Amino acid sequence: MEKKRDKGRIALIAVLAVSLLGNALAAGAVLRFRALQGDLLGPAAAQAFFPREVRRDLRAALRDHADSLRPALHRLAEDRAAVVAAGMARPFDRAALDAAMARFRTDADAGIAALQAVIGDTLAARAADRK
């Protein structure tokens, strides 16, 4: 009986050690991400986010408009695949790569415009509700 009890304790200690290691790695990754975020976005990084309640409304609006936004995201994925394919083609064709990247930029701009319309409409509705 004593050996079975020891194995259970060892297993519990091992699980706890793995859990603590996982938590430490996750915390380290979050801290590293935040440090990189500040480096990449600069000193305005902290001010580049809407308050939590606004972000909640924006997420809901994006979910509500997912059917209209999803095709733009699919086009971007297809465009990105075309950029990769053109970049890896042998023989390399710079004109084909430039054309694929131009399509990607055009579709990215259209997708961003659609996204900005949803964000603008949501923020305008919030402002109207506050009057």
Short mmCIF file of N, CA, C and O in Angstrom, two decimals:
data_model
loop_
_atom_site.label_atom_id
_atom_site.label_comp_id
_atom_site.label_asym_id
_atom_site.label_seq_id
_atom_site.Cartn_x
_atom_site.Cartn_y
_atom_site.Cartn_z
N MET A 1 0.81 -1.21 0.00
CA MET A 1 0.00 0.00 0.00
C MET A 1 0.85 1.27 0.00
O MET A 1 0.50 2.24 -0.62
N GLU A 2 1.96 1.23 0.72
CA GLU A 2 2.81 2.41 0.86
C GLU A 2 3.39 2.85 -0.47
O GLU A 2 3.48 4.03 -0.76
N LYS A 3 3.76 1.92 -1.35
CA LYS A 3 4.33 2.27 -2.66
C LYS A 3 3.32 2.97 -3.54
O LYS A 3 3.63 3.89 -4.25
N LYS A 4 2.08 2.53 -3.49
CA LYS A 4 1.03 3.14 -4.30
C LYS A 4 0.81 4.60 -3.88
O LYS A 4 0.64 5.48 -4.69
N ARG A 5 0.84 4.82 -2.58
CA ARG A 5 0.65 6.16 -2.05
C ARG A 5 1.81 7.07 -2.47
O ARG A 5 1.61 8.22 -2.83
N ASP A 6 3.03 6.59 -2.45
CA ASP A 6 4.19 7.36 -2.87
C ASP A 6 4.12 7.71 -4.35
O ASP A 6 4.46 8.82 -4.75
N LYS A 7 3.68 6.78 -5.17
CA LYS A 7 3.56 7.05 -6.61
C LYS A 7 2.54 8.14 -6.86
O LYS A 7 2.73 8.99 -7.73
N GLY A 8 1.47 8.14 -6.11
CA GLY A 8 0.45 9.18 -6.26
C GLY A 8 0.99 10.54 -5.89
O GLY A 8 0.73 11.53 -6.57
N ARG A 9 1.78 10.60 -4.81
CA ARG A 9 2.37 11.87 -4.40
C ARG A 9 3.38 12.36 -5.45
O ARG A 9 3.43 13.54 -5.76
N ILE A 10 4.17 11.45 -5.96
CA ILE A 10 5.16 11.81 -6.97
C ILE A 10 4.45 12.33 -8.22
O ILE A 10 4.86 13.34 -8.81
N ALA A 11 3.39 11.65 -8.61
CA ALA A 11 2.63 12.09 -9.78
C ALA A 11 2.03 13.47 -9.54
O ALA A 11 2.08 14.35 -10.42
N LEU A 12 1.50 13.70 -8.36
CA LEU A 12 0.92 15.00 -8.02
C LEU A 12 1.99 16.10 -8.05
O LEU A 12 1.78 17.18 -8.61
N ILE A 13 3.13 15.82 -7.49
CA ILE A 13 4.23 16.79 -7.49
C ILE A 13 4.68 17.07 -8.91
O ILE A 13 4.94 18.22 -9.29
N ALA A 14 4.77 16.04 -9.73
CA ALA A 14 5.18 16.22 -11.13
C ALA A 14 4.17 17.08 -11.88
O ALA A 14 4.55 17.99 -12.63
N VAL A 15 2.90 16.83 -11.69
CA VAL A 15 1.85 17.61 -12.35
C VAL A 15 1.91 19.07 -11.90
O VAL A 15 1.81 19.99 -12.71
N LEU A 16 2.10 19.28 -10.61
CA LEU A 16 2.21 20.65 -10.10
C LEU A 16 3.44 21.35 -10.66
O LEU A 16 3.38 22.54 -11.02
N ALA A 17 4.55 20.64 -10.77
CA ALA A 17 5.77 21.24 -11.32
C ALA A 17 5.57 21.62 -12.78
O ALA A 17 5.97 22.71 -13.21
N VAL A 18 4.95 20.75 -13.56
CA VAL A 18 4.68 21.05 -14.96
C VAL A 18 3.73 22.24 -15.07
O VAL A 18 3.92 23.12 -15.91
N SER A 19 2.73 22.28 -14.21
CA SER A 19 1.78 23.39 -14.22
C SER A 19 2.49 24.71 -13.89
O SER A 19 2.26 25.72 -14.55
N LEU A 20 3.34 24.70 -12.88
CA LEU A 20 4.08 25.92 -12.53
C LEU A 20 5.00 26.35 -13.66
O LEU A 20 5.11 27.54 -13.96
N LEU A 21 5.65 25.39 -14.29
CA LEU A 21 6.52 25.72 -15.42
C LEU A 21 5.71 26.33 -16.57
O LEU A 21 6.11 27.33 -17.16
N GLY A 22 4.56 25.74 -16.86
CA GLY A 22 3.69 26.28 -17.91
C GLY A 22 3.23 27.69 -17.59
O GLY A 22 3.22 28.57 -18.46
N ASN A 23 2.85 27.92 -16.35
CA ASN A 23 2.43 29.27 -15.95
C ASN A 23 3.57 30.26 -16.06
O ASN A 23 3.37 31.40 -16.50
N ALA A 24 4.77 29.86 -15.66
CA ALA A 24 5.93 30.75 -15.76
C ALA A 24 6.24 31.08 -17.22
O ALA A 24 6.53 32.23 -17.56
N LEU A 25 6.16 30.08 -18.09
CA LEU A 25 6.41 30.32 -19.52
C LEU A 25 5.35 31.25 -20.11
O LEU A 25 5.67 32.15 -20.88
N ALA A 26 4.10 31.04 -19.75
CA ALA A 26 3.02 31.89 -20.26
C ALA A 26 3.19 33.33 -19.76
O ALA A 26 3.04 34.28 -20.53
N ALA A 27 3.52 33.49 -18.47
CA ALA A 27 3.72 34.84 -17.93
C ALA A 27 4.91 35.51 -18.61
O ALA A 27 4.84 36.70 -18.95
N GLY A 28 5.96 34.76 -18.85
CA GLY A 28 7.12 35.32 -19.54
C GLY A 28 6.78 35.75 -20.95
O GLY A 28 7.23 36.80 -21.43
N ALA A 29 5.97 34.94 -21.64
CA ALA A 29 5.58 35.28 -23.01
C ALA A 29 4.73 36.55 -23.03
O ALA A 29 4.91 37.41 -23.90
N VAL A 30 3.82 36.69 -22.08
CA VAL A 30 2.98 37.90 -22.01
C VAL A 30 3.85 39.13 -21.75
O VAL A 30 3.69 40.17 -22.40
N LEU A 31 4.77 39.00 -20.80
CA LEU A 31 5.64 40.14 -20.49
C LEU A 31 6.52 40.50 -21.69
O LEU A 31 6.72 41.68 -21.99
N ARG A 32 7.03 39.49 -22.37
CA ARG A 32 7.87 39.74 -23.55
C ARG A 32 7.05 40.40 -24.65
O ARG A 32 7.51 41.32 -25.32
N PHE A 33 5.81 39.93 -24.85
CA PHE A 33 4.93 40.52 -25.86
C PHE A 33 4.68 41.99 -25.55
O PHE A 33 4.72 42.84 -26.44
N ARG A 34 4.41 42.29 -24.30
CA ARG A 34 4.15 43.69 -23.93
C ARG A 34 5.38 44.56 -24.15
O ARG A 34 5.26 45.71 -24.58
N ALA A 35 6.55 44.02 -23.86
CA ALA A 35 7.78 44.79 -24.09
C ALA A 35 7.98 45.03 -25.58
O ALA A 35 8.31 46.14 -26.00
N LEU A 36 7.76 44.00 -26.39
CA LEU A 36 7.91 44.15 -27.84
C LEU A 36 6.86 45.09 -28.41
O LEU A 36 7.13 45.86 -29.32
N GLN A 37 5.66 45.02 -27.86
CA GLN A 37 4.59 45.89 -28.31
C GLN A 37 4.99 47.35 -28.14
O GLN A 37 4.80 48.17 -29.03
N GLY A 38 5.55 47.68 -26.99
CA GLY A 38 6.01 49.05 -26.76
C GLY A 38 7.13 49.44 -27.71
O GLY A 38 7.17 50.56 -28.21
N ASP A 39 8.04 48.50 -27.97
CA ASP A 39 9.14 48.78 -28.90
C ASP A 39 8.62 49.00 -30.31
O ASP A 39 9.09 49.88 -31.02
N LEU A 40 7.66 48.18 -30.73
CA LEU A 40 7.16 48.27 -32.10
C LEU A 40 6.25 49.47 -32.31
O LEU A 40 6.33 50.15 -33.33
N LEU A 41 5.36 49.72 -31.36
CA LEU A 41 4.38 50.79 -31.52
C LEU A 41 4.84 52.13 -30.99
O LEU A 41 4.23 53.15 -31.28
N GLY A 42 5.90 52.13 -30.20
CA GLY A 42 6.42 53.38 -29.67
C GLY A 42 5.70 53.83 -28.41
O GLY A 42 4.89 53.10 -27.84
N PRO A 43 5.97 55.05 -28.00
CA PRO A 43 5.42 55.54 -26.73
C PRO A 43 3.89 55.67 -26.73
O PRO A 43 3.28 55.72 -25.67
N ALA A 44 3.28 55.75 -27.88
CA ALA A 44 1.82 55.89 -27.94
C ALA A 44 1.10 54.54 -27.82
O ALA A 44 -0.12 54.49 -27.88
N ALA A 45 1.84 53.44 -27.64
CA ALA A 45 1.24 52.11 -27.62
C ALA A 45 0.14 51.99 -26.56
O ALA A 45 -0.91 51.40 -26.82
N ALA A 46 0.37 52.55 -25.39
CA ALA A 46 -0.62 52.44 -24.32
C ALA A 46 -1.91 53.18 -24.65
O ALA A 46 -2.98 52.83 -24.17
N GLN A 47 -1.82 54.20 -25.49
CA GLN A 47 -3.00 55.00 -25.83
C GLN A 47 -3.67 54.50 -27.11
O GLN A 47 -4.66 55.08 -27.55
N ALA A 48 -3.15 53.42 -27.68
CA ALA A 48 -3.65 52.94 -28.97
C ALA A 48 -4.80 51.94 -28.81
O ALA A 48 -5.15 51.28 -29.77
N PHE A 49 -5.36 51.85 -27.62
CA PHE A 49 -6.42 50.88 -27.38
C PHE A 49 -7.66 51.57 -26.84
O PHE A 49 -7.57 52.47 -26.01
N PHE A 50 -8.82 51.13 -27.32
CA PHE A 50 -10.08 51.63 -26.79
C PHE A 50 -10.29 51.05 -25.40
O PHE A 50 -9.78 49.97 -25.09
N PRO A 51 -11.09 51.71 -24.58
CA PRO A 51 -11.43 51.15 -23.28
C PRO A 51 -12.17 49.80 -23.45
O PRO A 51 -12.75 49.51 -24.49
N ARG A 52 -12.12 49.00 -22.40
CA ARG A 52 -12.67 47.64 -22.44
C ARG A 52 -14.12 47.59 -22.91
O ARG A 52 -14.47 46.76 -23.73
N GLU A 53 -14.98 48.48 -22.43
CA GLU A 53 -16.40 48.43 -22.82
C GLU A 53 -16.58 48.77 -24.30
O GLU A 53 -17.46 48.23 -24.97
N VAL A 54 -15.73 49.64 -24.82
CA VAL A 54 -15.80 49.97 -26.25
C VAL A 54 -15.32 48.77 -27.07
O VAL A 54 -15.92 48.42 -28.08
N ARG A 55 -14.22 48.14 -26.63
CA ARG A 55 -13.72 46.95 -27.33
C ARG A 55 -14.78 45.85 -27.35
O ARG A 55 -14.94 45.15 -28.33
N ARG A 56 -15.52 45.73 -26.27
CA ARG A 56 -16.59 44.72 -26.21
C ARG A 56 -17.66 45.02 -27.26
O ARG A 56 -18.09 44.12 -27.99
N ASP A 57 -18.05 46.28 -27.39
CA ASP A 57 -19.03 46.66 -28.40
C ASP A 57 -18.48 46.44 -29.82
O ASP A 57 -19.21 46.01 -30.72
N LEU A 58 -17.21 46.76 -30.00
CA LEU A 58 -16.60 46.57 -31.33
C LEU A 58 -16.53 45.08 -31.69
O LEU A 58 -16.80 44.72 -32.84
N ARG A 59 -16.17 44.24 -30.73
CA ARG A 59 -16.15 42.79 -31.01
C ARG A 59 -17.54 42.29 -31.39
O ARG A 59 -17.70 41.49 -32.31
N ALA A 60 -18.55 42.78 -30.68
CA ALA A 60 -19.93 42.37 -31.00
C ALA A 60 -20.30 42.84 -32.41
O ALA A 60 -20.92 42.08 -33.17
N ALA A 61 -19.92 44.05 -32.76
CA ALA A 61 -20.22 44.56 -34.10
C ALA A 61 -19.50 43.75 -35.16
O ALA A 61 -20.06 43.46 -36.23
N LEU A 62 -18.26 43.38 -34.91
CA LEU A 62 -17.52 42.56 -35.87
C LEU A 62 -18.17 41.19 -36.03
O LEU A 62 -18.24 40.66 -37.14
N ARG A 63 -18.64 40.62 -34.93
CA ARG A 63 -19.37 39.33 -35.02
C ARG A 63 -20.64 39.50 -35.84
O ARG A 63 -20.97 38.65 -36.67
N ASP A 64 -21.34 40.61 -35.62
CA ASP A 64 -22.58 40.87 -36.35
C ASP A 64 -22.34 41.05 -37.85
O ASP A 64 -23.22 40.77 -38.66
N HIS A 65 -21.17 41.55 -38.22
CA HIS A 65 -20.84 41.80 -39.63
C HIS A 65 -19.88 40.75 -40.20
O HIS A 65 -19.30 40.97 -41.27
N ALA A 66 -19.73 39.65 -39.51
CA ALA A 66 -18.77 38.63 -39.95
C ALA A 66 -19.08 38.12 -41.35
O ALA A 66 -18.16 37.87 -42.13
N ASP A 67 -20.36 38.00 -41.68
CA ASP A 67 -20.72 37.48 -43.01
C ASP A 67 -20.25 38.40 -44.13
O ASP A 67 -19.91 37.94 -45.22
N SER A 68 -20.22 39.70 -43.88
CA SER A 68 -19.75 40.62 -44.92
C SER A 68 -18.24 40.82 -44.87
O SER A 68 -17.62 41.13 -45.89
N LEU A 69 -17.62 40.64 -43.70
CA LEU A 69 -16.18 40.83 -43.58
C LEU A 69 -15.38 39.57 -43.94
O LEU A 69 -14.24 39.67 -44.40
N ARG A 70 -15.97 38.42 -43.71
CA ARG A 70 -15.26 37.15 -43.95
C ARG A 70 -14.77 36.98 -45.39
O ARG A 70 -13.61 36.57 -45.59
N PRO A 71 -15.56 37.32 -46.41
CA PRO A 71 -15.05 37.17 -47.78
C PRO A 71 -13.80 38.01 -48.04
O PRO A 71 -12.90 37.57 -48.76
N ALA A 72 -13.71 39.19 -47.45
CA ALA A 72 -12.52 40.01 -47.62
C ALA A 72 -11.31 39.33 -47.00
O ALA A 72 -10.21 39.35 -47.56
N LEU A 73 -11.49 38.71 -45.83
CA LEU A 73 -10.40 37.98 -45.20
C LEU A 73 -9.98 36.78 -46.02
O LEU A 73 -8.78 36.47 -46.13
N HIS A 74 -10.95 36.10 -46.62
CA HIS A 74 -10.63 34.96 -47.47
C HIS A 74 -9.83 35.40 -48.70
O HIS A 74 -8.87 34.74 -49.11
N ARG A 75 -10.24 36.54 -49.28
CA ARG A 75 -9.48 37.08 -50.43
C ARG A 75 -8.05 37.41 -50.03
O ARG A 75 -7.11 37.15 -50.78
N LEU A 76 -7.88 37.98 -48.85
CA LEU A 76 -6.53 38.30 -48.39
C LEU A 76 -5.68 37.05 -48.22
O LEU A 76 -4.50 37.05 -48.56
N ALA A 77 -6.27 35.99 -47.69
CA ALA A 77 -5.53 34.74 -47.55
C ALA A 77 -5.15 34.19 -48.92
O ALA A 77 -4.02 33.71 -49.12
N GLU A 78 -6.07 34.27 -49.87
CA GLU A 78 -5.77 33.81 -51.23
C GLU A 78 -4.69 34.68 -51.87
O GLU A 78 -3.77 34.18 -52.53
N ASP A 79 -4.79 35.99 -51.65
CA ASP A 79 -3.77 36.91 -52.18
C ASP A 79 -2.41 36.63 -51.56
O ASP A 79 -1.39 36.67 -52.25
N ARG A 80 -2.39 36.37 -50.28
CA ARG A 80 -1.12 36.08 -49.59
C ARG A 80 -0.51 34.80 -50.15
O ARG A 80 0.69 34.72 -50.38
N ALA A 81 -1.36 33.80 -50.38
CA ALA A 81 -0.86 32.55 -50.98
C ALA A 81 -0.30 32.82 -52.37
O ALA A 81 0.72 32.22 -52.76
N ALA A 82 -0.94 33.71 -53.11
CA ALA A 82 -0.44 34.06 -54.45
C ALA A 82 0.90 34.78 -54.37
O ALA A 82 1.79 34.56 -55.21
N VAL A 83 1.09 35.62 -53.36
CA VAL A 83 2.36 36.30 -53.17
C VAL A 83 3.46 35.27 -52.87
O VAL A 83 4.55 35.32 -53.45
N VAL A 84 3.15 34.33 -51.98
CA VAL A 84 4.13 33.30 -51.65
C VAL A 84 4.45 32.46 -52.87
O VAL A 84 5.62 32.18 -53.17
N ALA A 85 3.43 32.06 -53.61
CA ALA A 85 3.65 31.25 -54.82
C ALA A 85 4.51 32.00 -55.84
O ALA A 85 5.44 31.44 -56.42
N ALA A 86 4.21 33.29 -56.03
CA ALA A 86 4.99 34.08 -56.98
C ALA A 86 6.42 34.26 -56.48
O ALA A 86 7.37 34.24 -57.27
N GLY A 87 6.58 34.43 -55.19
CA GLY A 87 7.91 34.60 -54.63
C GLY A 87 8.76 33.34 -54.69
O GLY A 87 9.98 33.42 -54.74
N MET A 88 8.12 32.19 -54.68
CA MET A 88 8.85 30.92 -54.69
C MET A 88 8.94 30.31 -56.09
O MET A 88 9.58 29.27 -56.27
N ALA A 89 8.31 30.92 -57.08
CA ALA A 89 8.30 30.37 -58.44
C ALA A 89 9.72 30.34 -59.01
O ALA A 89 10.53 31.24 -58.77
N ARG A 90 10.00 29.31 -59.73
CA ARG A 90 11.29 29.19 -60.44
C ARG A 90 11.01 28.95 -61.89
O ARG A 90 10.28 28.03 -62.23
N PRO A 91 11.45 29.76 -62.77
CA PRO A 91 12.31 30.91 -62.53
C PRO A 91 11.53 32.04 -61.86
O PRO A 91 10.32 32.20 -62.07
N PHE A 92 12.25 32.81 -61.08
CA PHE A 92 11.66 33.95 -60.37
C PHE A 92 11.22 35.00 -61.38
O PHE A 92 11.95 35.36 -62.29
N ASP A 93 9.98 35.49 -61.17
CA ASP A 93 9.42 36.52 -62.06
C ASP A 93 9.02 37.72 -61.20
O ASP A 93 7.98 37.71 -60.55
N ARG A 94 9.85 38.74 -61.21
CA ARG A 94 9.61 39.92 -60.37
C ARG A 94 8.29 40.59 -60.73
O ARG A 94 7.56 41.07 -59.85
N ALA A 95 7.94 40.64 -62.00
CA ALA A 95 6.68 41.27 -62.41
C ALA A 95 5.48 40.53 -61.84
O ALA A 95 4.50 41.15 -61.39
N ALA A 96 5.54 39.20 -61.83
CA ALA A 96 4.44 38.41 -61.26
C ALA A 96 4.34 38.64 -59.76
O ALA A 96 3.24 38.75 -59.21
N LEU A 97 5.48 38.72 -59.07
CA LEU A 97 5.48 39.00 -57.64
C LEU A 97 4.91 40.38 -57.36
O LEU A 97 4.06 40.53 -56.47
N ASP A 98 5.34 41.38 -58.11
CA ASP A 98 4.82 42.74 -57.91
C ASP A 98 3.31 42.81 -58.16
O ASP A 98 2.59 43.48 -57.43
N ALA A 99 2.84 42.08 -59.18
CA ALA A 99 1.40 42.06 -59.47
C ALA A 99 0.63 41.39 -58.33
O ALA A 99 -0.43 41.88 -57.92
N ALA A 100 1.17 40.30 -57.79
CA ALA A 100 0.51 39.61 -56.68
C ALA A 100 0.48 40.50 -55.44
O ALA A 100 -0.54 40.56 -54.73
N MET A 101 1.57 41.21 -55.18
CA MET A 101 1.59 42.12 -54.02
C MET A 101 0.65 43.30 -54.23
O MET A 101 0.02 43.77 -53.27
N ALA A 102 0.52 43.77 -55.45
CA ALA A 102 -0.42 44.87 -55.73
C ALA A 102 -1.85 44.42 -55.50
O ALA A 102 -2.66 45.17 -54.93
N ARG A 103 -2.19 43.18 -55.91
CA ARG A 103 -3.54 42.64 -55.64
C ARG A 103 -3.77 42.55 -54.13
O ARG A 103 -4.85 42.86 -53.64
N PHE A 104 -2.75 42.09 -53.42
CA PHE A 104 -2.87 41.97 -51.96
C PHE A 104 -3.14 43.34 -51.35
O PHE A 104 -4.04 43.48 -50.51
N ARG A 105 -2.38 44.37 -51.75
CA ARG A 105 -2.59 45.72 -51.20
C ARG A 105 -3.97 46.26 -51.53
O ARG A 105 -4.63 46.86 -50.70
N THR A 106 -4.44 46.02 -52.76
CA THR A 106 -5.76 46.51 -53.17
C THR A 106 -6.85 45.85 -52.32
O THR A 106 -7.74 46.53 -51.80
N ASP A 107 -6.76 44.53 -52.17
CA ASP A 107 -7.76 43.83 -51.36
C ASP A 107 -7.63 44.16 -49.88
O ASP A 107 -8.63 44.21 -49.15
N ALA A 108 -6.39 44.38 -49.41
CA ALA A 108 -6.19 44.78 -48.01
C ALA A 108 -6.83 46.15 -47.76
O ALA A 108 -7.50 46.35 -46.74
N ASP A 109 -6.65 47.07 -48.69
CA ASP A 109 -7.26 48.39 -48.55
C ASP A 109 -8.79 48.29 -48.52
O ASP A 109 -9.45 48.96 -47.72
N ALA A 110 -9.34 47.45 -49.37
CA ALA A 110 -10.80 47.27 -49.39
C ALA A 110 -11.28 46.65 -48.08
O ALA A 110 -12.32 47.07 -47.53
N GLY A 111 -10.55 45.68 -47.59
CA GLY A 111 -10.92 45.04 -46.32
C GLY A 111 -10.84 46.01 -45.16
O GLY A 111 -11.71 46.04 -44.28
N ILE A 112 -9.78 46.82 -45.14
CA ILE A 112 -9.62 47.81 -44.08
C ILE A 112 -10.74 48.85 -44.15
O ILE A 112 -11.28 49.26 -43.12
N ALA A 113 -11.12 49.24 -45.35
CA ALA A 113 -12.22 50.21 -45.50
C ALA A 113 -13.52 49.64 -44.95
O ALA A 113 -14.28 50.34 -44.26
N ALA A 114 -13.79 48.37 -45.23
CA ALA A 114 -15.01 47.72 -44.71
C ALA A 114 -14.95 47.64 -43.19
O ALA A 114 -15.95 47.90 -42.50
N LEU A 115 -13.80 47.29 -42.66
CA LEU A 115 -13.62 47.21 -41.21
C LEU A 115 -13.78 48.58 -40.57
O LEU A 115 -14.45 48.72 -39.55
N GLN A 116 -13.21 49.60 -41.17
CA GLN A 116 -13.33 50.95 -40.64
C GLN A 116 -14.78 51.44 -40.66
O GLN A 116 -15.20 52.17 -39.76
N ALA A 117 -15.54 51.03 -41.65
CA ALA A 117 -16.96 51.41 -41.70
C ALA A 117 -17.71 50.81 -40.51
O ALA A 117 -18.52 51.50 -39.86
N VAL A 118 -17.43 49.55 -40.20
CA VAL A 118 -18.08 48.90 -39.05
C VAL A 118 -17.68 49.60 -37.76
O VAL A 118 -18.52 49.91 -36.90
N ILE A 119 -16.39 49.90 -37.62
CA ILE A 119 -15.90 50.57 -36.41
C ILE A 119 -16.51 51.97 -36.30
O ILE A 119 -17.00 52.36 -35.24
N GLY A 120 -16.52 52.71 -37.40
CA GLY A 120 -17.09 54.06 -37.38
C GLY A 120 -18.56 54.05 -37.04
O GLY A 120 -19.02 54.87 -36.22
N ASP A 121 -19.32 53.13 -37.63
CA ASP A 121 -20.75 53.04 -37.34
C ASP A 121 -20.99 52.68 -35.87
O ASP A 121 -21.90 53.23 -35.24
N THR A 122 -20.18 51.77 -35.35
CA THR A 122 -20.34 51.35 -33.95
C THR A 122 -20.03 52.51 -33.00
O THR A 122 -20.79 52.75 -32.05
N LEU A 123 -18.95 53.22 -33.26
CA LEU A 123 -18.60 54.35 -32.40
C LEU A 123 -19.61 55.48 -32.52
O LEU A 123 -19.93 56.14 -31.52
N ALA A 124 -20.15 55.71 -33.72
CA ALA A 124 -21.18 56.73 -33.90
C ALA A 124 -22.45 56.36 -33.14
O ALA A 124 -23.08 57.23 -32.50
N ALA A 125 -22.82 55.08 -33.17
CA ALA A 125 -24.00 54.63 -32.43
C ALA A 125 -23.79 54.79 -30.92
O ALA A 125 -24.71 55.20 -30.20
N ARG A 126 -22.58 54.47 -30.44
CA ARG A 126 -22.29 54.66 -29.02
C ARG A 126 -22.42 56.13 -28.64
O ARG A 126 -22.95 56.47 -27.59
N ALA A 127 -21.89 57.02 -29.49
CA ALA A 127 -21.95 58.45 -29.21
C ALA A 127 -23.39 58.95 -29.19
O ALA A 127 -23.77 59.77 -28.36
N ALA A 128 -24.21 58.45 -30.13
CA ALA A 128 -25.63 58.86 -30.18
C ALA A 128 -26.38 58.38 -28.94
O ALA A 128 -27.27 59.09 -28.45
N ASP A 129 -26.03 57.19 -28.44
CA ASP A 129 -26.69 56.66 -27.25
C ASP A 129 -26.35 57.47 -25.99
O ASP A 129 -27.12 57.50 -25.05
N ARG A 130 -25.22 58.12 -26.00
CA ARG A 130 -24.77 58.89 -24.82
C ARG A 130 -25.40 60.26 -24.77
O ARG A 130 -25.27 60.95 -23.76
N LYS A 131 -26.02 60.72 -25.85
CA LYS A 131 -26.63 62.07 -25.86
C LYS A 131 -27.87 62.11 -25.04
O LYS A 131 -28.60 61.33 -24.76
#
